[in-house]
Coordinates of C-alpha atoms in Angstrom, one line a residue:
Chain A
X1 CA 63.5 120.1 143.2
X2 CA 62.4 119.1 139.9
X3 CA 64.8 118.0 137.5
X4 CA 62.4 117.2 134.5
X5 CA 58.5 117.5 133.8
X6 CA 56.8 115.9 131.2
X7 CA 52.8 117.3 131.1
X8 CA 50.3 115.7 128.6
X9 CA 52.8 115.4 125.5
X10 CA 51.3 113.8 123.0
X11 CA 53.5 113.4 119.4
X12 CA 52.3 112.6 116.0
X13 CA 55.3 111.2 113.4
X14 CA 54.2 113.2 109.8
X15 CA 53.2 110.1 108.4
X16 CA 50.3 110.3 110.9
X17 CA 51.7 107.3 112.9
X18 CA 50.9 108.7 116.6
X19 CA 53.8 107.8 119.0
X20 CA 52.9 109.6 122.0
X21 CA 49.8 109.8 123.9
X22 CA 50.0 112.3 126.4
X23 CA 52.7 111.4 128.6
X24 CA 52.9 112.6 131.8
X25 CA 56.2 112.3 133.9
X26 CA 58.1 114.4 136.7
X27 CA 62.0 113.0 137.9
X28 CA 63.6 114.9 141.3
X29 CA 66.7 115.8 140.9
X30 CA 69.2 112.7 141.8
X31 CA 66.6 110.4 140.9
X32 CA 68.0 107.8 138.8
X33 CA 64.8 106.5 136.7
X34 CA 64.4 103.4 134.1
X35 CA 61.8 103.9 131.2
X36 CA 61.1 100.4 130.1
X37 CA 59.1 99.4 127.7
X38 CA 58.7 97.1 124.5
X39 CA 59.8 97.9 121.3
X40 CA 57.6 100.3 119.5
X41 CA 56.2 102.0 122.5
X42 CA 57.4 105.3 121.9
X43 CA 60.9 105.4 123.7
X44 CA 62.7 106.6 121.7
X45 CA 60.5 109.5 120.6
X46 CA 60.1 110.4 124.2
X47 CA 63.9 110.4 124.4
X48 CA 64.2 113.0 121.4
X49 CA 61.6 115.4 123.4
X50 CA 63.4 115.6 126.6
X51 CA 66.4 118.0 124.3
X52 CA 63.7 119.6 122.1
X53 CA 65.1 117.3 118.8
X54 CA 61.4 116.9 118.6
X55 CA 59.0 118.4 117.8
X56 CA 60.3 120.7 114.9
X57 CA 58.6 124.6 114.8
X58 CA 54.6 124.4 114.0
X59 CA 54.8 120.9 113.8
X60 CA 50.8 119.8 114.1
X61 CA 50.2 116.9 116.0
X62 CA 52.5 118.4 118.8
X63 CA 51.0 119.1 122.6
X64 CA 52.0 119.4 126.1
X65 CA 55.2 120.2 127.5
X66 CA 58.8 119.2 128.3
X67 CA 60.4 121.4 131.5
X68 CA 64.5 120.6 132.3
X69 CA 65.1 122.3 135.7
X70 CA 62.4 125.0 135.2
X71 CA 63.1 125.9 131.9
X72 CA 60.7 125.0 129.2
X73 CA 61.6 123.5 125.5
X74 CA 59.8 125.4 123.3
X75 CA 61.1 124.5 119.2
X76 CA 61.0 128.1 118.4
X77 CA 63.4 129.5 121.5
X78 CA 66.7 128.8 120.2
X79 CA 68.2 130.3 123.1
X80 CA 66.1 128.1 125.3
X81 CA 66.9 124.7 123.0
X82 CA 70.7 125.7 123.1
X83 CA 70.6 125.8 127.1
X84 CA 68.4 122.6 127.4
X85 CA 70.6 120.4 125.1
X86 CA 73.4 121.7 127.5
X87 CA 71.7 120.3 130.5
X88 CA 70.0 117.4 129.0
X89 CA 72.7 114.7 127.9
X90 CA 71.6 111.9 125.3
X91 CA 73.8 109.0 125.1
X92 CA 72.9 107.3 121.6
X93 CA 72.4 103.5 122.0
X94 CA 74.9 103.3 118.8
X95 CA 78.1 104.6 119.7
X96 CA 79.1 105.1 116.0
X97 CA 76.3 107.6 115.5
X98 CA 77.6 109.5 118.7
X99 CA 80.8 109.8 118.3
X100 CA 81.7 110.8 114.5
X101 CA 85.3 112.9 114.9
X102 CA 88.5 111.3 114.1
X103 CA 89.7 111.1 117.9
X104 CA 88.0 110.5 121.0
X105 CA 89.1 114.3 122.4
X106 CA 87.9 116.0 119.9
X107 CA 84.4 114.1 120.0
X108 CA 84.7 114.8 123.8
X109 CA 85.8 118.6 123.3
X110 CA 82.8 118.9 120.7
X111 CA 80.0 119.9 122.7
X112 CA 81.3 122.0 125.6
X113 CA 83.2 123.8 122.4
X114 CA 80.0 124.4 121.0
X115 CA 79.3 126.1 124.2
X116 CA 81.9 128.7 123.3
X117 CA 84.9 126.8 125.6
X118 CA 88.0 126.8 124.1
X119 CA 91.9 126.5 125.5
X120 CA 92.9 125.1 128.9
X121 CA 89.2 125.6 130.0
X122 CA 88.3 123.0 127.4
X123 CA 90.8 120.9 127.6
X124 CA 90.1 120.2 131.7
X125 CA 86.3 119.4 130.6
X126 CA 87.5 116.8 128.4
X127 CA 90.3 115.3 131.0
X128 CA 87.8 115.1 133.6
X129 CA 84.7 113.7 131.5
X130 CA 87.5 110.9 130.4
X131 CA 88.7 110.4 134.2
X132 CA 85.2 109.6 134.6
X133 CA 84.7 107.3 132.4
X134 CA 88.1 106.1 133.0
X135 CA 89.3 106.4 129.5
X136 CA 92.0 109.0 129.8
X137 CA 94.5 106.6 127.9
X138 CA 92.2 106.4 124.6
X139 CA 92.3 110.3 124.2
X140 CA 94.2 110.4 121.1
X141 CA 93.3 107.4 119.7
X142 CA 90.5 106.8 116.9
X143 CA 87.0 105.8 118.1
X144 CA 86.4 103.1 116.1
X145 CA 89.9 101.6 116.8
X146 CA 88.1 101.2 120.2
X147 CA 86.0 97.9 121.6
X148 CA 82.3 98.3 121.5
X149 CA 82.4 99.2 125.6
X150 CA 84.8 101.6 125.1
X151 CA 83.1 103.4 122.8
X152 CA 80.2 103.4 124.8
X153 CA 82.5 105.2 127.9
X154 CA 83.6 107.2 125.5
X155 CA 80.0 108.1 124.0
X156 CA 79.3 109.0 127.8
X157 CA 82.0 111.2 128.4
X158 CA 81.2 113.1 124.9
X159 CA 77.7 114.3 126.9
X160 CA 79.6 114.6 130.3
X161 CA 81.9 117.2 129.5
X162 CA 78.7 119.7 128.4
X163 CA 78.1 119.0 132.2
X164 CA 74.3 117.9 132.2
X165 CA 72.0 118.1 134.6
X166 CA 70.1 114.9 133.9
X167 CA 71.8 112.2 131.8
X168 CA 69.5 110.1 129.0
X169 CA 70.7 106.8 128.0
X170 CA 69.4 104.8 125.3
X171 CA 69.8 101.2 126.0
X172 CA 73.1 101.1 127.6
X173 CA 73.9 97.5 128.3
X174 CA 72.8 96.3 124.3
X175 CA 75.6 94.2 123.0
X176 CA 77.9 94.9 126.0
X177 CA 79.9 91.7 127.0
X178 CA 79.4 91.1 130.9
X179 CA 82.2 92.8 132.1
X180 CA 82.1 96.0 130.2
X181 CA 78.3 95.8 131.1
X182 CA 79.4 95.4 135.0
X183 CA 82.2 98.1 134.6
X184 CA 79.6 100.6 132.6
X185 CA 76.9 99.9 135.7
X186 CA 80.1 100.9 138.3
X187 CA 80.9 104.3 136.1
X188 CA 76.8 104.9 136.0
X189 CA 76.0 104.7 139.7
X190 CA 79.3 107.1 141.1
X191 CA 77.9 109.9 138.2
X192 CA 76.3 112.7 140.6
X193 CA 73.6 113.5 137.5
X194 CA 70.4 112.3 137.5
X195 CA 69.7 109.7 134.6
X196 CA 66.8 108.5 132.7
X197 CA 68.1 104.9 131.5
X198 CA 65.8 103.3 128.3
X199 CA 66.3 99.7 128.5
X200 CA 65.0 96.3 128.0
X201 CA 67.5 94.8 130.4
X202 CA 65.4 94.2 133.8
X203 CA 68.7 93.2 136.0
X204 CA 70.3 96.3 134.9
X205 CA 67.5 98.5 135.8
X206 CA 67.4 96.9 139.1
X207 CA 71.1 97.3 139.7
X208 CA 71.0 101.5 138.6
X209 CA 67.7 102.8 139.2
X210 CA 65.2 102.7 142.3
X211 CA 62.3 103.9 140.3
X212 CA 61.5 102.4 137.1
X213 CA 57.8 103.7 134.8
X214 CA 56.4 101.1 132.1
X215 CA 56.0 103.4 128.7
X216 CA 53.4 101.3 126.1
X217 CA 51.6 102.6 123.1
X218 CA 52.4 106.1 123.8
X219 CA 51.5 106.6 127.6
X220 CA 53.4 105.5 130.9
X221 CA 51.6 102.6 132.3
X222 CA 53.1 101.9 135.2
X223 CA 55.2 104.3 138.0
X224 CA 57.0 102.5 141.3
X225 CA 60.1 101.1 142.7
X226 CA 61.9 99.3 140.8
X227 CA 61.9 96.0 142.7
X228 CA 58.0 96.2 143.0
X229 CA 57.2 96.6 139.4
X230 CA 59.7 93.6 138.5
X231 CA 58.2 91.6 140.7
X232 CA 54.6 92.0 139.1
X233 CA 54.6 89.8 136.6
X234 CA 51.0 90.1 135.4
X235 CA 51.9 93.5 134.8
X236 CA 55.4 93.0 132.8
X237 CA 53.6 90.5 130.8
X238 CA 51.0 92.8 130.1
X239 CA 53.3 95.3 128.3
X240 CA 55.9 92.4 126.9
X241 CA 58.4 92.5 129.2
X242 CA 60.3 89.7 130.4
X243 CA 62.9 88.9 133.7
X244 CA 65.5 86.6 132.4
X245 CA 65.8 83.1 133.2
X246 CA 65.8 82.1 136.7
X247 CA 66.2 86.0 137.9
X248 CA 64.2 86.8 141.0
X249 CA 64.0 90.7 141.6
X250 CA 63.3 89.5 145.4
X251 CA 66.5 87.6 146.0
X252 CA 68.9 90.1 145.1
X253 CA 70.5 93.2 146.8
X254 CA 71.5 96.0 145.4
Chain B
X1 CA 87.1 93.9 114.1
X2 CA 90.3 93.8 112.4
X3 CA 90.5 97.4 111.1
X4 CA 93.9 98.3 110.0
X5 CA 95.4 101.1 112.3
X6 CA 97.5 102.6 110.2
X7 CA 97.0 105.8 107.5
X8 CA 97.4 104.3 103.6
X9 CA 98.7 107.4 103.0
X10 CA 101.3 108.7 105.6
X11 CA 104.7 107.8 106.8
X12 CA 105.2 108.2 110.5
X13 CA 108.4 110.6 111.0
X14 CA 109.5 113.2 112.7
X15 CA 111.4 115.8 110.3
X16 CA 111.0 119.4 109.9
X17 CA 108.6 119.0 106.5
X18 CA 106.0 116.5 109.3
X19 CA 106.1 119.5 111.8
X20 CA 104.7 121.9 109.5
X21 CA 101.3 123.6 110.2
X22 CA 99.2 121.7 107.6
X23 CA 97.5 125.1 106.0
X24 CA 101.1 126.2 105.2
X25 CA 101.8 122.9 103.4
X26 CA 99.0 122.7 101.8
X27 CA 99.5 126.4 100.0
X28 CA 103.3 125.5 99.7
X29 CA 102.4 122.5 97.4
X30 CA 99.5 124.1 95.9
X31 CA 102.0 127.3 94.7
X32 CA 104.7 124.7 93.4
X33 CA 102.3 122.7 91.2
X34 CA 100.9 126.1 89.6
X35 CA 104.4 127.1 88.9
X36 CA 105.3 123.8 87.4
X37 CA 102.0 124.0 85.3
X38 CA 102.8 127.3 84.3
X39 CA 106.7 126.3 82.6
X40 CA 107.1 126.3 78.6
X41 CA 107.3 122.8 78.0
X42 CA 110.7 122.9 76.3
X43 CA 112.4 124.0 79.3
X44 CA 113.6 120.3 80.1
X45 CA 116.5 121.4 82.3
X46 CA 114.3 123.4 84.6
X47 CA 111.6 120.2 85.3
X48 CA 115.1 118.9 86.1
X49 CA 115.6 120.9 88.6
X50 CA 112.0 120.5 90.1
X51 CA 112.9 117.3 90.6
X52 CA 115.8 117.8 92.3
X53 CA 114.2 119.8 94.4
X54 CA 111.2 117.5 95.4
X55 CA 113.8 114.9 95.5
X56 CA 115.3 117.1 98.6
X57 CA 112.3 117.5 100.2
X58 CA 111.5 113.7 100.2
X59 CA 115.2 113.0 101.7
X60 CA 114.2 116.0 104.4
X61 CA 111.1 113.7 104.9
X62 CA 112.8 110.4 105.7
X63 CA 110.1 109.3 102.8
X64 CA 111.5 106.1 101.4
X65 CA 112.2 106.2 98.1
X66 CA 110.4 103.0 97.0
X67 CA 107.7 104.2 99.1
X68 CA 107.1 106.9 96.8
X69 CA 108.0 104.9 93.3
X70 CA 104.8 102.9 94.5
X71 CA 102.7 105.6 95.1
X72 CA 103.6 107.2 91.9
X73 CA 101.8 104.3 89.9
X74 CA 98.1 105.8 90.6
X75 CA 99.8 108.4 87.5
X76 CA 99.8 105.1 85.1
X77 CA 96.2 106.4 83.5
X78 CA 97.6 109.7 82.3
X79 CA 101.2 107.9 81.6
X80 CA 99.2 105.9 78.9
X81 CA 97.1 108.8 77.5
X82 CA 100.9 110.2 76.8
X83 CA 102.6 107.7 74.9
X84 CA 99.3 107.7 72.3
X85 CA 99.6 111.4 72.0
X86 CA 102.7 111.3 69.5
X87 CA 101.1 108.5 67.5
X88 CA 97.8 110.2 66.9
X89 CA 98.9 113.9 67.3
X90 CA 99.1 115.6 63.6
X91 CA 101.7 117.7 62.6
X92 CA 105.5 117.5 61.2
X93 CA 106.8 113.7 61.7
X94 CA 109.7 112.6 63.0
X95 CA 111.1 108.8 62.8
X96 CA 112.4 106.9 66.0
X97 CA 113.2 103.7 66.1
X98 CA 111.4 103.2 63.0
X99 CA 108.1 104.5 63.9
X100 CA 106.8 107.8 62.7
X101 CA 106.1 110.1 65.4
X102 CA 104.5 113.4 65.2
X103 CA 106.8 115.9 66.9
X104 CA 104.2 118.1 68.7
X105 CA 102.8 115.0 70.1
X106 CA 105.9 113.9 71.5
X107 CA 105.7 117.2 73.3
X108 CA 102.3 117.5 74.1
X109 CA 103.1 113.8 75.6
X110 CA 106.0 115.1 77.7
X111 CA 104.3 117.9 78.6
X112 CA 101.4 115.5 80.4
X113 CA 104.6 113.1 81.8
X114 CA 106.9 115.7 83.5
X115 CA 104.1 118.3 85.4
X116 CA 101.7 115.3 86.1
X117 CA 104.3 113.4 87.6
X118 CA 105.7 116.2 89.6
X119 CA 102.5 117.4 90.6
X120 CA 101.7 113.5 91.9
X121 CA 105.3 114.0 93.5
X122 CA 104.6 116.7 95.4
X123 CA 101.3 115.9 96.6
X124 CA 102.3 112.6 97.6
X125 CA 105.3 114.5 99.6
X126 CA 102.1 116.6 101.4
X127 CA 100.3 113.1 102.2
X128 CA 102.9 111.8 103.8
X129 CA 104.0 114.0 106.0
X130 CA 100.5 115.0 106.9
X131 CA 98.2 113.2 108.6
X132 CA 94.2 113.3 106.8
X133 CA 92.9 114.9 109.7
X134 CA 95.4 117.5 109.7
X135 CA 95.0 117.8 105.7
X136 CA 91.3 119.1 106.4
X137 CA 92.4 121.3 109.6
X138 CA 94.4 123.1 106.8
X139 CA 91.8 123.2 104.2
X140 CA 89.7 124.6 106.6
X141 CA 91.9 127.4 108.0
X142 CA 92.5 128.4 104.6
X143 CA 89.2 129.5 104.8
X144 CA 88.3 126.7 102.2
X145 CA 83.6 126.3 102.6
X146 CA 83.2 124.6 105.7
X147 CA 80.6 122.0 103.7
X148 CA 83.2 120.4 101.9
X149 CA 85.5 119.7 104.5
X150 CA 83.2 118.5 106.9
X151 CA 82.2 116.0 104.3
X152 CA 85.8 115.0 103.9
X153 CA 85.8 114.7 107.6
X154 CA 82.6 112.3 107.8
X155 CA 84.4 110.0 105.0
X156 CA 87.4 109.8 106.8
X157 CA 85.4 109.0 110.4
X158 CA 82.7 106.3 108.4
X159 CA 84.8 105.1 105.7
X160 CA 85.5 102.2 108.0
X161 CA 82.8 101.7 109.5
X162 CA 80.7 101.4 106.0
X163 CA 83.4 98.9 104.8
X164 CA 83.0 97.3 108.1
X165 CA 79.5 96.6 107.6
X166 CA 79.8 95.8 104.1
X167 CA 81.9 93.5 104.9
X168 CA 79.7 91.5 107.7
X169 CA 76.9 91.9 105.0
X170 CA 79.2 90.0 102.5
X171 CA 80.1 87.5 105.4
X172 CA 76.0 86.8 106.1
X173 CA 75.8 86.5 102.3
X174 CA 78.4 83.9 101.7
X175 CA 77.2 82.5 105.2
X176 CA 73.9 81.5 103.4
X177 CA 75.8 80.2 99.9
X178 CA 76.0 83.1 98.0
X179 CA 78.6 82.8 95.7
X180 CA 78.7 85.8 93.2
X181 CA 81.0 84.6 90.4
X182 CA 79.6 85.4 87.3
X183 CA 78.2 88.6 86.3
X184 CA 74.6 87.2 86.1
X185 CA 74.7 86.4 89.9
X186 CA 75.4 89.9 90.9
X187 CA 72.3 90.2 92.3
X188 CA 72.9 89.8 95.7
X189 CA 75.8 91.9 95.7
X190 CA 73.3 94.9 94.4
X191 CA 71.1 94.6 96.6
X192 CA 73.3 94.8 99.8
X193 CA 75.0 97.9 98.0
X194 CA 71.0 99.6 98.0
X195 CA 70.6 98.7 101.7
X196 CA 74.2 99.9 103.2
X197 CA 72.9 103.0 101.0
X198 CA 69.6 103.5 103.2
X199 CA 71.5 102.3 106.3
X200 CA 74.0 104.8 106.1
X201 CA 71.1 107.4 105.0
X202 CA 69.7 106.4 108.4
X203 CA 72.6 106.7 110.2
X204 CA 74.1 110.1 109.1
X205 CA 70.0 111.2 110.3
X206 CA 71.1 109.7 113.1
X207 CA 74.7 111.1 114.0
X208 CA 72.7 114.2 113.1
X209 CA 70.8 114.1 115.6
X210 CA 73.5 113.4 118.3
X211 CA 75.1 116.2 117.2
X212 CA 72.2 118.7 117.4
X213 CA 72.2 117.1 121.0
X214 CA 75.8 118.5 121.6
X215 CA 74.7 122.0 120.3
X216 CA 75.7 122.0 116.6
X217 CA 74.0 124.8 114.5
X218 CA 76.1 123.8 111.0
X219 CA 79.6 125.2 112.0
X220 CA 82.1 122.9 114.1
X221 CA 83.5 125.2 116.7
X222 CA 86.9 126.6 115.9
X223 CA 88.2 125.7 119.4
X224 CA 88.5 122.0 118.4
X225 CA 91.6 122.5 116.7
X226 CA 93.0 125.7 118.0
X227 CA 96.6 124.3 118.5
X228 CA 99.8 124.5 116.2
X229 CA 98.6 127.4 114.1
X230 CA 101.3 128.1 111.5
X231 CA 103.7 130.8 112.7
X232 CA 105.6 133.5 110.3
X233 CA 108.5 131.3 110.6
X234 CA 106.8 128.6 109.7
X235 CA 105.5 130.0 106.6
X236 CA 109.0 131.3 105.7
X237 CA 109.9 127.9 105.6
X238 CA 107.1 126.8 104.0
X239 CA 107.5 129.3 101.2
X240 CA 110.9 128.4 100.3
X241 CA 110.0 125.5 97.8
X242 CA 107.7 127.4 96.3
X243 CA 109.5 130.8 95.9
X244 CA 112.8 128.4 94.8
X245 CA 110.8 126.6 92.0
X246 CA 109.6 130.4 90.8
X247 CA 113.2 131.7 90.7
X248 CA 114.2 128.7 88.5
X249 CA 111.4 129.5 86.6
X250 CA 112.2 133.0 85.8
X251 CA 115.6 133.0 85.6
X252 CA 115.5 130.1 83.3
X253 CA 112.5 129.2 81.8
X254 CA 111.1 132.2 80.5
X255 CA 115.0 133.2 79.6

């Protein structure tokens, strides 16, 4: 089943800079997918389309379509937008704009209690997104008491208590040391979501996703297993991306 | 990042006045400072017993007393615009210590002392057995506009996160042998102030947008702090100061 289709979108910011042109993309449910891409190619803005953020109501420029599990984002269904930012998680890549309540369970509680949760109900969503995460013993304390990978747990368990369908994260591993990066790659891959990762960081696309899609100037230039499209390197130069130092997609196992 | 863990304001205890639903502290200490506002000036014994009274409040607290003498010093502004009064006040004169005061300014000036100081009194006995983030759960079950205390709320989250990257800012700055000194080499120092203005701009667009992921429509859902609402018997208690300073006040100072 399809967990996300993306037909023809094309987005125009209104100071006529054109981000998107006419993106076409379909994830199954399960799949765990990387969108890589250079800076400036429009990630981001396709990131804000899969929850309907963008476009606004009669916004011109705007075209094609976003569907999460059959439903379709249209800006001026509210009732439709509400249910497809339930089932559409976006983790921020800065933790600090996610996460802007004076304790981690209330940031955690927020969304499902904007889905009309409240009492014991609630409070089980935000145990279990926590458990998750494994960051049950930071409930009460302030997020930005926390270490940078903690808040980054914590920023994923604020979307995994609305209980998505398909989880979007925005450059997960940025500024992670290795261990929280390794420890935030273990939490990833036991979620049973399916996730859309945006990321510069080859290795880690490699480790979490098995299909990965190139995103430059607007439209997705290249679709395929992961380890394939690493290992073209005419084509990762093509669109500025680079493996690190010594890596060899070919010698490692997931 | 060393940011400090603790609350400036609040002294971690566990008495009877910290276990209070916030809302019913809040409108406890709100109703005392309008009855102390509202005593005739002369009535010197009964600001006496006010006192006494916030003094028992603070020892039901386990507030230390120096604690509070400390605090107090924020009134020192309004201390000052007292003792001028009775030197510039018009009016019949009176001599003490060989200086001519005017006598209505001595009481105008006493009249600023006594109800600002108890009024800093008491809401430094609210701060500090209330935590900020239960301060705004109050406001905001007292039905006070939801626009106001969400900005309160927003301070208190990115207060420390602005000063945190002020700070770094300042850090690059002197890194690169900035040394601001002088008033003329303010410069730099202005210019990071405009750009951790557009960076926070950007950010609360940002955190905006996060939350409109999480379903926001402008109202933070009630069921985020549904617990420890205050009971009747906890507004009882609450109401005692209060309803205690208004009985002073009637049997005495209107007497």
């Amino acid at each position: 089943m399809t967990s996300l289709d993306i037909t023809d979108l094309h987005y125009s910011y209104p100071d006529g800079h054109q981000a998107l042109h006419g993106v076409n993309l379909s994830v199954s449910e399960g799949e765990r997918v990387a969108l890589l891409g250079p800076n400036g190619a429009g990630k981001t803005t396709l990131v804000l389309h899969l929850n309907g953020i963008l476009p606004a109501p009669n916004m011109p420029g705007a075209q094609g379509s976003v569907t999460v599990g059959g439903l379709k984002a249209d800006p001026r269904d509210r009732a439709a937008l509400a249910e497809i930012r339930r089932r559409v998680g976006l983790v921020f890549q800065d933790p600090d704009d996610q996460l802007f309540l004076p304790t981690v369970r209330e940031d955690v509680a927020f969304g499902p209690a904007n889905l009309g949760l409240k009492g014991a109900e609630l409070d089980a969503r935000v145990d279990d997104a926590l458990a998750w995460v494994g960051m049950t013993e930071v409930k009460d304390r302030a997020p930005h008491h926390l270490s940078l990978g903690q808040r980054r747990r914590v920023a994923v368990a604020t979307v995994l208590a609305m209980d998505p369908q398909l989880l979007v994260l925005d450059e997960p591993s940025s500024n992670l040391d290795p261990q929280a990066r390794r420890e935030l790659a273990e939490i990833l891959l036991n979620l049973p979501v399916t996730m859309l990762m945006v990321t510069h960081d080859l290795p880690y696309a490699l480790q979490l996703c098995e299909r990965s899609v190139i995103l430059d100037e607007g439209r997705i230039a290249a679709d395929g297993p992961t380890r394939e499209i690493l290992s073209d390197t005419a084509l990762l130069a093509k669109h500025r991306l680079e493996l690190p130092f010594g890596f060899t997609p070919l010698a490692t196992t997931p | 990042m060393g940011a400090g863990h603790a609350h400036a304001m609040y002294v971690h205890q566990h008495s009877l006045v910290h276990h209070l639903a916030p809302e019913v502290k809040i409108a406890a200490a709100l109703a005392f400072t309008v009855v102390v506002v509202a005593t005739p000036r002369e009535r010197v014994a009964v600001f006496g017993a006010y006192a006494v009274i916030i003094l028992a409040l603070a020892v039901l607290s386990r507030i230390p007393a120096l604690w509070l003498a400390k605090r107090c010093l924020i009134e020192l502004p309004f201390v000052a615009t007292a003792l001028l009064l009775p030197f510039f006040a018009a009016g019949p004169k009176t001599t003490v210590l060989g200086m001519s005061l005017a006598v209505e300014g001595l009481w105008g000036g006493w009249n600023i002392l006594i109800k600002g100081t108890l009024g800093v009194l008491i809401a430094l006995t609210l701060a500090a057995t209330t935590l900020p983030r239960d301060l705004l759960v109050g406001l905001d079950r007292l039905k006070a506009p939801q626009a106001i205390t969400q900005i309160a709320m927003f301070m208190l989250r990115y207060l420390e996160v602005l000063a945190d990257e002020a700070r770094r800012m300042r850090i690059a700055r002197l890194s690169r042998l900035d040394d601001p000194r002088f008033l003329w080499q303010v410069k730099g120092f202005a210019t990071g102030l405009g750009s951790l203005f557009i960076r926070s701009y950007e950010r609360g667009e940002r955190v905006f947008l996060a939350m409109r992921s999480r379903g926001y429509t402008g109202r933070l859902p009630a069921a985020l702090h549904a617990e420890t609402l205050g009971s009747a018997r906890q507004w009882a208690a609450g109401a005692i100061v209060p309803v205690l300073a208004a009985a002073i006040l009637i049997i005495w100072g209107y007497a």
